[in-house]
PDB file of C-alpha atoms in Angstrom:
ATOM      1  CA  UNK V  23      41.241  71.163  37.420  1.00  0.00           C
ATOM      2  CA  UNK V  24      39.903  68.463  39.252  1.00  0.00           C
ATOM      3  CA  UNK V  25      36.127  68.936  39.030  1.00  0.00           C
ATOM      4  CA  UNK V  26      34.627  67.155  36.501  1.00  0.00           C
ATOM      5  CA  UNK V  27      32.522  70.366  35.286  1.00  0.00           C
ATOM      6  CA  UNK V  28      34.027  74.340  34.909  1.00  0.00           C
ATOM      7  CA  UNK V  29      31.921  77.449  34.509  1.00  0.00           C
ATOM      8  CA  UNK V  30      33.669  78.887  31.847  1.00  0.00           C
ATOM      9  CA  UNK V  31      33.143  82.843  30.866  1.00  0.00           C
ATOM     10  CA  UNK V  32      32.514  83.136  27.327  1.00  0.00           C
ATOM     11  CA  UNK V  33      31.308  85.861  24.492  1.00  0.00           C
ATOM     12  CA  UNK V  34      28.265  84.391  22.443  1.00  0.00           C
ATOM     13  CA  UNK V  35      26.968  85.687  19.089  1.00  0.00           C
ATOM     14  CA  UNK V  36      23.789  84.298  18.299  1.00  0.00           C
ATOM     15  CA  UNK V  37      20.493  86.145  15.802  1.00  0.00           C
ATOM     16  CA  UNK V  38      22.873  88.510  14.798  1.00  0.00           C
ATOM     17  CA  UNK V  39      23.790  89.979  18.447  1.00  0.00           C
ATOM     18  CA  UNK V  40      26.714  89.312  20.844  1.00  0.00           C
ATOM     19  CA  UNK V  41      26.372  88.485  24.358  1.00  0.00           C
ATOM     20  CA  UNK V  42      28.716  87.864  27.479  1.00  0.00           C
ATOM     21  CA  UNK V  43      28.248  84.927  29.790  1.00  0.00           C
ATOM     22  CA  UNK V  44      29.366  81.587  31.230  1.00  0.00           C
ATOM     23  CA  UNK V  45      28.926  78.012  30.207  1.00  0.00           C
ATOM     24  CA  UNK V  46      29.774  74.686  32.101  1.00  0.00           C
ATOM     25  CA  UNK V  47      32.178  72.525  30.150  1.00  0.00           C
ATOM     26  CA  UNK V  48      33.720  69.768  31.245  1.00  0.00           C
ATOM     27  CA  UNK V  49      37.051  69.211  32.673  1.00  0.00           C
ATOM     28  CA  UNK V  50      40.047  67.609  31.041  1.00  0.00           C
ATOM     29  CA  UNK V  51      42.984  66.248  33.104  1.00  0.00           C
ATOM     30  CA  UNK V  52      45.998  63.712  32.829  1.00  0.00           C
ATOM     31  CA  UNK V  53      45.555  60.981  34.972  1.00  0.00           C
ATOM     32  CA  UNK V  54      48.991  58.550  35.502  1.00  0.00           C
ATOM     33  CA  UNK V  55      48.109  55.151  36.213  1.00  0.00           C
ATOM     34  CA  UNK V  56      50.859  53.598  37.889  1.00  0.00           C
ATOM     35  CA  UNK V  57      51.185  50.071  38.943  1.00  0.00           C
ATOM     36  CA  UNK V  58      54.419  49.335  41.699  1.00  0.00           C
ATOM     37  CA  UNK V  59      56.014  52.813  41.391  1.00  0.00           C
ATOM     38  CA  UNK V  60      56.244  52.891  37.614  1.00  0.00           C
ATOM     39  CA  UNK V  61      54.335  54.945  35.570  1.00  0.00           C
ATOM     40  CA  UNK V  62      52.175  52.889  32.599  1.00  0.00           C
ATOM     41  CA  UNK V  63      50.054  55.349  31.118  1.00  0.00           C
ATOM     42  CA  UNK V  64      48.958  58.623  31.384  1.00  0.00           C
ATOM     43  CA  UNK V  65      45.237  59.205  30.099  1.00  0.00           C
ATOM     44  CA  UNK V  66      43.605  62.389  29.400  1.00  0.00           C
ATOM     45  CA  UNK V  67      39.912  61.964  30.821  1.00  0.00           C
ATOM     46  CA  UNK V  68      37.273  63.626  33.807  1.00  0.00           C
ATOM     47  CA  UNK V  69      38.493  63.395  37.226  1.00  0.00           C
ATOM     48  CA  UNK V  70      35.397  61.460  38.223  1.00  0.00           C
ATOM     49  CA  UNK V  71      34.672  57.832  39.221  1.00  0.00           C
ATOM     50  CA  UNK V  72      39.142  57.551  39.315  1.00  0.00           C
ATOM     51  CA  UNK V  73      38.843  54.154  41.343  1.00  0.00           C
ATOM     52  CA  UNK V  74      36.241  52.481  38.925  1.00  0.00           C
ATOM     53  CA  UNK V  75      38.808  54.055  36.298  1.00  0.00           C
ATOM     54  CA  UNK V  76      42.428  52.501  37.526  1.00  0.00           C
ATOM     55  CA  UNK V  77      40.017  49.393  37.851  1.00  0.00           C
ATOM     56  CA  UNK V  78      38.372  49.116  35.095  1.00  0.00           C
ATOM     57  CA  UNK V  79      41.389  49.964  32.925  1.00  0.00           C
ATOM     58  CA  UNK V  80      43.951  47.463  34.811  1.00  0.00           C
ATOM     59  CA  UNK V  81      40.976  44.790  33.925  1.00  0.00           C
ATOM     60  CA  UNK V  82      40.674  46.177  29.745  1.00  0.00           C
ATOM     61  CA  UNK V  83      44.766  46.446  29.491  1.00  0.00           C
ATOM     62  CA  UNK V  84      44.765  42.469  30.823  1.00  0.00           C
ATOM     63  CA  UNK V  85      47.147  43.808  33.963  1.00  0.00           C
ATOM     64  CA  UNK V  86      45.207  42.011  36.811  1.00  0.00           C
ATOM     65  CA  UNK V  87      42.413  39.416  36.222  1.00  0.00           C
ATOM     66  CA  UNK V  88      39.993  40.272  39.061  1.00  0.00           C
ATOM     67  CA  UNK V  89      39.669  43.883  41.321  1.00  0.00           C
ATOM     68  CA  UNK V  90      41.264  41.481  43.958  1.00  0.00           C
ATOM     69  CA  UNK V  91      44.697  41.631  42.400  1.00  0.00           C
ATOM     70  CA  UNK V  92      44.923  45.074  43.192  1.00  0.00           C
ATOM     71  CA  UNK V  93      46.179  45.415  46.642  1.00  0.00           C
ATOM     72  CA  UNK V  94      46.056  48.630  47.081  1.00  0.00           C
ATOM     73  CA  UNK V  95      44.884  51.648  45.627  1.00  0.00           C
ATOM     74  CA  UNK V  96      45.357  55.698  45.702  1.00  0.00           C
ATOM     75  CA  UNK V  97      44.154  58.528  44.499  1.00  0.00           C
ATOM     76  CA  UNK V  98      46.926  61.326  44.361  1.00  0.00           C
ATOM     77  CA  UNK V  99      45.488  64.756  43.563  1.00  0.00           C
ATOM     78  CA  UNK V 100      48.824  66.758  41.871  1.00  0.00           C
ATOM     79  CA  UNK V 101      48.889  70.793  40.804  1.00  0.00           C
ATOM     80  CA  UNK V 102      49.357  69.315  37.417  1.00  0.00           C
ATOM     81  CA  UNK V 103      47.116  66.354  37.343  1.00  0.00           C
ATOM     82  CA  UNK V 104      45.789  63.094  39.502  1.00  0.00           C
ATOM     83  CA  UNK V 105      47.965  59.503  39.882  1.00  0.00           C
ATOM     84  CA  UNK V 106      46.129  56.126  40.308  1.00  0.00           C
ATOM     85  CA  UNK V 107      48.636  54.424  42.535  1.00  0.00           C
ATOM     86  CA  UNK V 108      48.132  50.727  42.377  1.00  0.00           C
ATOM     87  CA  UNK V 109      50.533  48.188  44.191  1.00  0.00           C
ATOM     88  CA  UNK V 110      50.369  44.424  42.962  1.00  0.00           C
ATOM     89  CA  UNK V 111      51.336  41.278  43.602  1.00  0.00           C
ATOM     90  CA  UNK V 112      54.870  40.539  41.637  1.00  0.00           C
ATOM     91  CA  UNK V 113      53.586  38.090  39.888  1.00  0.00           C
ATOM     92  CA  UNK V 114      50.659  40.436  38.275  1.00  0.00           C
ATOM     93  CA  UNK V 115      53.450  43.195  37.519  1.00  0.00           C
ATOM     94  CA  UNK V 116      55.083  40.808  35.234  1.00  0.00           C
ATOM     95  CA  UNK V 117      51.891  41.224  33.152  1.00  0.00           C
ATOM     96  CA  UNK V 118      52.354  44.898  32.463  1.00  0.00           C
ATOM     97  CA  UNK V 119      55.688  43.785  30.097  1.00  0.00           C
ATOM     98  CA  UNK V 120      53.583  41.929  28.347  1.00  0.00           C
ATOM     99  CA  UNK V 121      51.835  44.739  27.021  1.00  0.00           C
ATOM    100  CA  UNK V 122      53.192  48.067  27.471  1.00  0.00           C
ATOM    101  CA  UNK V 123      52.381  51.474  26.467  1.00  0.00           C
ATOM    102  CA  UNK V 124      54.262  54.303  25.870  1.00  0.00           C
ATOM    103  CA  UNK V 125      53.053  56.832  28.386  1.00  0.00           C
ATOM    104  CA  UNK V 126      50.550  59.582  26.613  1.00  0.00           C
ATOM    105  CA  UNK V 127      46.976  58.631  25.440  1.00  0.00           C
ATOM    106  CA  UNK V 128      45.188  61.501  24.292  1.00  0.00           C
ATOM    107  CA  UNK V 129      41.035  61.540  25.210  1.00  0.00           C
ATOM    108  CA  UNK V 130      40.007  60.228  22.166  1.00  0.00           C
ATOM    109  CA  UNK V 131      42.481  57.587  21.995  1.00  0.00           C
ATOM    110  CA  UNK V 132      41.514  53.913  22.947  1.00  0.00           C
ATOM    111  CA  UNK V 133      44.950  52.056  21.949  1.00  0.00           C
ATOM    112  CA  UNK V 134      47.048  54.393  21.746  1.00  0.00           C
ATOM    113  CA  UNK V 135      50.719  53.591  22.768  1.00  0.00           C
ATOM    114  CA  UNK V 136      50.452  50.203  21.962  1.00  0.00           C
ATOM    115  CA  UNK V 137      53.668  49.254  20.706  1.00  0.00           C
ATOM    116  CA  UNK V 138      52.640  46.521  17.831  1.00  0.00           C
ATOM    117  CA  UNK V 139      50.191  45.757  15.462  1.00  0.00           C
ATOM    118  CA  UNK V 140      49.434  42.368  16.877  1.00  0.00           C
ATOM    119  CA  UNK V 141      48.336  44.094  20.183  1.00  0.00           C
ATOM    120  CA  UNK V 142      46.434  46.326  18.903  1.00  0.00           C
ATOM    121  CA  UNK V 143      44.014  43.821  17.101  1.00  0.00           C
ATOM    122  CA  UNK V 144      44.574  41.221  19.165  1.00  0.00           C
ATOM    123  CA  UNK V 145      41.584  38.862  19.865  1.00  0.00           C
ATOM    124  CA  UNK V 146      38.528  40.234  22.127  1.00  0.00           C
ATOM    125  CA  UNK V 147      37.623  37.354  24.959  1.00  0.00           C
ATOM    126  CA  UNK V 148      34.372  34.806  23.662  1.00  0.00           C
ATOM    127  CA  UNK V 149      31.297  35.437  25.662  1.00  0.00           C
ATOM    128  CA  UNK V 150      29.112  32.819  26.538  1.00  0.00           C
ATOM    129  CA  UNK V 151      25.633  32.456  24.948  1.00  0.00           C
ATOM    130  CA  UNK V 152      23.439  34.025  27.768  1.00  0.00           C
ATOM    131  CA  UNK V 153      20.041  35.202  27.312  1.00  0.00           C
ATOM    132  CA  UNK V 154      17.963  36.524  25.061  1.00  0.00           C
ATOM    133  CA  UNK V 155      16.282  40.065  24.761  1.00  0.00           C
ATOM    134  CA  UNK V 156      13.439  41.882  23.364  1.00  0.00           C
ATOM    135  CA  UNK V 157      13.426  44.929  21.004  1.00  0.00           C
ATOM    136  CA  UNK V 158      11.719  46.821  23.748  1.00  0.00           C
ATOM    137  CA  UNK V 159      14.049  45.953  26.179  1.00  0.00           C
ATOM    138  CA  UNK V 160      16.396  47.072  24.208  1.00  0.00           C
ATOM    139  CA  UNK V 161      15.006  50.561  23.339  1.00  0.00           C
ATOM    140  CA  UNK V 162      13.767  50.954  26.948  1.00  0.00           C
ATOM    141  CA  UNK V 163      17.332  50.565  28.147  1.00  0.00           C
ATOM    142  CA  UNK V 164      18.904  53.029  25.900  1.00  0.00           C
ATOM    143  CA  UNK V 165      15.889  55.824  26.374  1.00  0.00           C
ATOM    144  CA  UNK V 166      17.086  55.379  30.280  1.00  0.00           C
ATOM    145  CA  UNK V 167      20.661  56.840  29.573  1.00  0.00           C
ATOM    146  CA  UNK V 168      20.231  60.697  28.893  1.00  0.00           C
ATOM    147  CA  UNK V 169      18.186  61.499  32.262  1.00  0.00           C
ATOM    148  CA  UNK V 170      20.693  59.716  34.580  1.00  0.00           C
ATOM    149  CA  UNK V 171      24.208  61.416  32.362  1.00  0.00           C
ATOM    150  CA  UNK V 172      24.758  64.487  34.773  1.00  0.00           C
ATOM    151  CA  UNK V 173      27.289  65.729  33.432  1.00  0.00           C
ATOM    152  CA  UNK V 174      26.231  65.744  29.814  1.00  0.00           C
ATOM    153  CA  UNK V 175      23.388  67.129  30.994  1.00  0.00           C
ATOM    154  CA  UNK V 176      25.297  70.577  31.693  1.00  0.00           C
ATOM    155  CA  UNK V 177      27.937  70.611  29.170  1.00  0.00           C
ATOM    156  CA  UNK V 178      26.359  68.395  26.427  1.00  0.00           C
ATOM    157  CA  UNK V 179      30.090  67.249  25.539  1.00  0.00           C
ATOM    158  CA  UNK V 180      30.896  63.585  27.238  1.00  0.00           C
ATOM    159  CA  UNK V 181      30.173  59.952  26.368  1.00  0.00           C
ATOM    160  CA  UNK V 182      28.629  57.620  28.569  1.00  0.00           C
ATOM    161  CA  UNK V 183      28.833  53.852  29.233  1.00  0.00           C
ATOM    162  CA  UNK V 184      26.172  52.278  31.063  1.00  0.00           C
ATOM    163  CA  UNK V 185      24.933  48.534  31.989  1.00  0.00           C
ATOM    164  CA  UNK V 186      21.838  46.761  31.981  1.00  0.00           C
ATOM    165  CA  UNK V 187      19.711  44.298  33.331  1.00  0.00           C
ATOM    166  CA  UNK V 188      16.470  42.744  33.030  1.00  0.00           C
ATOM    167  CA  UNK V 189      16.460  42.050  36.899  1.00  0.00           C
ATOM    168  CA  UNK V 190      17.912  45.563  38.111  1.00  0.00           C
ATOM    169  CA  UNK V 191      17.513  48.113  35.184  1.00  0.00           C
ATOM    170  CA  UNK V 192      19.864  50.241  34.954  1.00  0.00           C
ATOM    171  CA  UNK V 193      22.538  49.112  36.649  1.00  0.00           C
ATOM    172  CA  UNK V 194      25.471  51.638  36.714  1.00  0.00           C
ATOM    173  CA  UNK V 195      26.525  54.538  34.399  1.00  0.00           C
ATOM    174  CA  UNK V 196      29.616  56.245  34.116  1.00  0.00           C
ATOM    175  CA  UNK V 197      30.742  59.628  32.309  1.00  0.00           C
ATOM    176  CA  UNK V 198      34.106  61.010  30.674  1.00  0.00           C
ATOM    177  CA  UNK V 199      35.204  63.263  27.622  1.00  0.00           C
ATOM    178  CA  UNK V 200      37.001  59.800  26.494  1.00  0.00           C
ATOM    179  CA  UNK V 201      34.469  57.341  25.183  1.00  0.00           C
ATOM    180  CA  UNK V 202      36.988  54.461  26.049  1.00  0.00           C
ATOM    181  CA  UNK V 203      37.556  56.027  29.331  1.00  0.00           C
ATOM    182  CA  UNK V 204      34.012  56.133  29.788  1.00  0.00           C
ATOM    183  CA  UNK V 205      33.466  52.443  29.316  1.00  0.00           C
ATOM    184  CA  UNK V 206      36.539  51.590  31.305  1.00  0.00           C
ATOM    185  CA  UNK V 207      34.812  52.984  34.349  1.00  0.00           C
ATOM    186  CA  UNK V 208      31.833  51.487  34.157  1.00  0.00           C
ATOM    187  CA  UNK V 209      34.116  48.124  33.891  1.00  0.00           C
ATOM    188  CA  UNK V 210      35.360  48.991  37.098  1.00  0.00           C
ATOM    189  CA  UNK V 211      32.622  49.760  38.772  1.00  0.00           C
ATOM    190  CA  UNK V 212      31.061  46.423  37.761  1.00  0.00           C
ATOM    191  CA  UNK V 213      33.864  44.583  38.780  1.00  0.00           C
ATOM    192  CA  UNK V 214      34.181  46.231  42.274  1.00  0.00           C
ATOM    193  CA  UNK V 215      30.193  45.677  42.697  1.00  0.00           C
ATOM    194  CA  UNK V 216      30.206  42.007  41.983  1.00  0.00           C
ATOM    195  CA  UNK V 217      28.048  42.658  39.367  1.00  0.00           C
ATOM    196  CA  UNK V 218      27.776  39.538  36.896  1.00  0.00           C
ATOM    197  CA  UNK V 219      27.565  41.310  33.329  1.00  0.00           C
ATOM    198  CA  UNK V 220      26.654  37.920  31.522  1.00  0.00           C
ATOM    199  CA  UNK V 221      23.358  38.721  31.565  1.00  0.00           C
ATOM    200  CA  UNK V 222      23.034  42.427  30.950  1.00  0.00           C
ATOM    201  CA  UNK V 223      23.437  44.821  28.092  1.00  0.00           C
ATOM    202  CA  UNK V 224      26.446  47.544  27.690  1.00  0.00           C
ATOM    203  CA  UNK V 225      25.102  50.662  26.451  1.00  0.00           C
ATOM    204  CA  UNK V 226      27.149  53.608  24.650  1.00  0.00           C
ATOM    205  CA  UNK V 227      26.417  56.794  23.574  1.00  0.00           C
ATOM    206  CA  UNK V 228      29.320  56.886  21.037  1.00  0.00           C
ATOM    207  CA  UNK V 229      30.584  55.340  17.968  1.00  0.00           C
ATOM    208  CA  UNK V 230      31.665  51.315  18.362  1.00  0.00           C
ATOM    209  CA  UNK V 231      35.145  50.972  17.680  1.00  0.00           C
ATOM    210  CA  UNK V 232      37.714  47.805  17.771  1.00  0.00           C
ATOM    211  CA  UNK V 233      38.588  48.215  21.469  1.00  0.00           C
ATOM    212  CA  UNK V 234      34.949  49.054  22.596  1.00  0.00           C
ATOM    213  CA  UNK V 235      34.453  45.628  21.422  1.00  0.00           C
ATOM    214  CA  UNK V 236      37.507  44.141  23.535  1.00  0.00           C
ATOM    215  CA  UNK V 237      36.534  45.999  26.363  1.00  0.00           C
ATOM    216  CA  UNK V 238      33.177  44.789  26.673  1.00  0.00           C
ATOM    217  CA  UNK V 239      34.403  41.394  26.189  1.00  0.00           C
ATOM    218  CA  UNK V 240      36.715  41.563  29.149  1.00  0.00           C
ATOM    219  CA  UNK V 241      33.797  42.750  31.012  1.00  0.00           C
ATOM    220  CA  UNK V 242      31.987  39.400  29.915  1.00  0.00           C
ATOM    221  CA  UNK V 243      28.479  40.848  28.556  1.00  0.00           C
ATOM    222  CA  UNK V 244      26.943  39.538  25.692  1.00  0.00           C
ATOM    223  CA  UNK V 245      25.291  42.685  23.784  1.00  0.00           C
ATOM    224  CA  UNK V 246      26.514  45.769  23.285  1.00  0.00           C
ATOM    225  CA  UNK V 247      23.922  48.413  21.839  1.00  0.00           C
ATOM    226  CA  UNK V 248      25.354  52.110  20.532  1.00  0.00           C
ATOM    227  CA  UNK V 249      23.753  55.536  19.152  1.00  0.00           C
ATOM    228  CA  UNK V 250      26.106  55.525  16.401  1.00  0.00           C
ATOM    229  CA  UNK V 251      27.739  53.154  13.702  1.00  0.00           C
ATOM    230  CA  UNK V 252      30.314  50.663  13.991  1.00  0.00           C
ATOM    231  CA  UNK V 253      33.472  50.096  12.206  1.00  0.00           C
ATOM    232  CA  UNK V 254      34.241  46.967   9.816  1.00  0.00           C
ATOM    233  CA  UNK V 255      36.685  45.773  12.352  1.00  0.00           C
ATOM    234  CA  UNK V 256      34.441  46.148  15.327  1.00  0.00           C
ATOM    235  CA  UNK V 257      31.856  44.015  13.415  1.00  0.00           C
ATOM    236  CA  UNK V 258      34.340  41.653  12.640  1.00  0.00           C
ATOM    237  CA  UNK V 259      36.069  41.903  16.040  1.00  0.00           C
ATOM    238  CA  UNK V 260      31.994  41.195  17.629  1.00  0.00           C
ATOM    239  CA  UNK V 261      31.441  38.384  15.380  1.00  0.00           C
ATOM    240  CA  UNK V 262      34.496  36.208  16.748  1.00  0.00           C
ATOM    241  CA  UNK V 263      33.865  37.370  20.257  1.00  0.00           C
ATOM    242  CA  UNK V 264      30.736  35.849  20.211  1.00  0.00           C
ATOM    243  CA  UNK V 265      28.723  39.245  21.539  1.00  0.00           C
ATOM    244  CA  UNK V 266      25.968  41.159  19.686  1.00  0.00           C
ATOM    245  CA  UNK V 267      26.505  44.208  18.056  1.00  0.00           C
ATOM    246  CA  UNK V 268      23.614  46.383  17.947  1.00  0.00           C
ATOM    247  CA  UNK V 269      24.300  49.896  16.432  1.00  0.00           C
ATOM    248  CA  UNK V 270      22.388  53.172  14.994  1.00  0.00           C
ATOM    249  CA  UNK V 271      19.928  52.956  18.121  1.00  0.00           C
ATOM    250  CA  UNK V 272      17.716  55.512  17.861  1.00  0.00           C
ATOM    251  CA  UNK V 273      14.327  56.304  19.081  1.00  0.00           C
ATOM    252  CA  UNK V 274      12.352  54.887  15.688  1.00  0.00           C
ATOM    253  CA  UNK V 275      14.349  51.423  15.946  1.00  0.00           C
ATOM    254  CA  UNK V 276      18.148  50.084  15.796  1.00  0.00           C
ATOM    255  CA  UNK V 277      20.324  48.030  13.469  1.00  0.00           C
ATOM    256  CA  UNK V 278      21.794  44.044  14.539  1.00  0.00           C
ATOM    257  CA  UNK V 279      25.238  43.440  13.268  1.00  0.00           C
ATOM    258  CA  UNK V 280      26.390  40.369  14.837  1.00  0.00           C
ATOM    259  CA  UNK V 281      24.644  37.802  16.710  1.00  0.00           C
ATOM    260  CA  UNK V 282      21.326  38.324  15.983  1.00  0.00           C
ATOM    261  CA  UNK V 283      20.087  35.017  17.705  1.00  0.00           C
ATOM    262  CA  UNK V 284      20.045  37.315  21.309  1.00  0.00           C
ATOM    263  CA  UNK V 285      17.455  39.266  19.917  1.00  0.00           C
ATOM    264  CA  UNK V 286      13.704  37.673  20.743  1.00  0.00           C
ATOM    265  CA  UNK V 287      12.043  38.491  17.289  1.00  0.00           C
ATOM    266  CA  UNK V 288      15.216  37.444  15.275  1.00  0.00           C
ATOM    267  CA  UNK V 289      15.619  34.287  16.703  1.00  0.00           C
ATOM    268  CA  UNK V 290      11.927  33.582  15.736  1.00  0.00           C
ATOM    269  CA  UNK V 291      12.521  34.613  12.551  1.00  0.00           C
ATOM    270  CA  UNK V 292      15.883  32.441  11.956  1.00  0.00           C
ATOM    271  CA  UNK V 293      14.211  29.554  13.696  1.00  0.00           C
ATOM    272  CA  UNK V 294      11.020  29.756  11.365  1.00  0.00           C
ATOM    273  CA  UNK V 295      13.317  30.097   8.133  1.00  0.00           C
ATOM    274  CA  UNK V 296      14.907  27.316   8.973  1.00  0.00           C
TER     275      UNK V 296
END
């Protein structure tokens, strides 16, 4: 259970005829993230990339404020599942009372366990301005995705999070059957690179939800482009961040919620309007 990808035997029935067989899908496992000897949360996701994970996460949740805070960090491979072990300094632990969880989040669930309202919409970080991008920047970024997911690749059946730059390309991309898990990684992974995301784009193969939005303005970028549609509080959620929304990017084109001004040929636009 602690591969990221099973071969699964399997009966198909397909034209009108059965057949036996296997298929690789991907595995699902609880993961405990524990910070001091106390358990936070337990998160069903792919036992892959588990230090970018605890990272990225402890970052998202607001626990630490930099990868440095954590001062140390295991992986514990259980019968029953996998523990992040962190250890902090006291005066970070007093953060996790500030916003606890009760301790299952299933793999589709972002905020789950959040214990009040307020917390769960509470206000995403502003981003600075940064630069500005082209259309086929844009496009050319999300076409690079698919080739570089492995593991969708042979199960067709996780979300990706990636991040890019103009200078680098594709910078890092991480995998999970959890969409928020997904982008949580690739948080971590930033942050324990060094990377600077202020001048990069976030890229998601899923729908844009409220705390895709907060988690991509903890990680400081100022565009965030996605296959599929937003919600109304996402947009909303974008729009006081500061970061551009771009949704509904396909290979024919994609659709600017918030911020257009980052966009090349939409600033021209604005700026010959006005």
């Amino acid at each position: 259970m602690h591969v990221a990808v099973q071969a699964i035997d399997r009966e198909s029935w397909r034209d009108g005829a059965a057949s036996g067989g296997t298929r690789l899908i991907p595995e699902e496992t609880p993961i405990a993230l524990t910070y001091n000897g106390g358990t936070y949360a337990v998160m069903m996701g792919t036992p892959q990339n588990l230090e970018d994970f605890a990272v990225g996460f402890s970052l998202s949740e607001g626990i630490v404020k930099s990868a440095d805070d954590i001062q140390s960090l295991e992986v514990v491979r259980l019968d029953d599942g996998i523990e992040l072990r962190m250890w902090l300094a006291s005066e970070d632990a007093g953060r996790m009372s500030e916003r606890r969880r009760h301790i299952a989040g299933p793999t589709g669930c972002g905020i789950c366990g959040i214990e009040s309202i307020a917390e769960a919409v509470r206000p995403a970080a502003v981003v600075p301005q940064g630069q500005t991008f082209t259309p086929e920047q844009i496009m050319s970024a999300m076409q690079g995705i698919a080739p570089l997911q492995a593991i969708n690749m042979q199960t067709r059946a996780v979300h990706a999070a990636a991040f890019w730059s103009p200078a680098r390309g594709l910078v890092a991309l991480r995998e999970d059957v959890g969409r928020h898990n997904a982008l949580d990684k690739l948080a971590g992974a930033l942050a324990r690179s060094r990377t600077d995301a202020s001048g990069g784009l976030v890229l998601l193969t899923s729908r844009v939800s409220v705390e895709m939005v907060q988690k991509t303005a903890a990680i400081g970028a100022p565009v965030m482009v996605a296959v599929s549609a937003p919600t109304a509080l996402a947009v909303r959620t974008a729009e006081a961040a500061g970061i551009t929304l771009i949704a509904i990017a396909r290979q024919d084109g994609f659709e600017v919620f918030t911020h257009g001004s980052r966009i090349a040929s939409l600033a021209t636009e604005v700026a010959d309007v006005a």
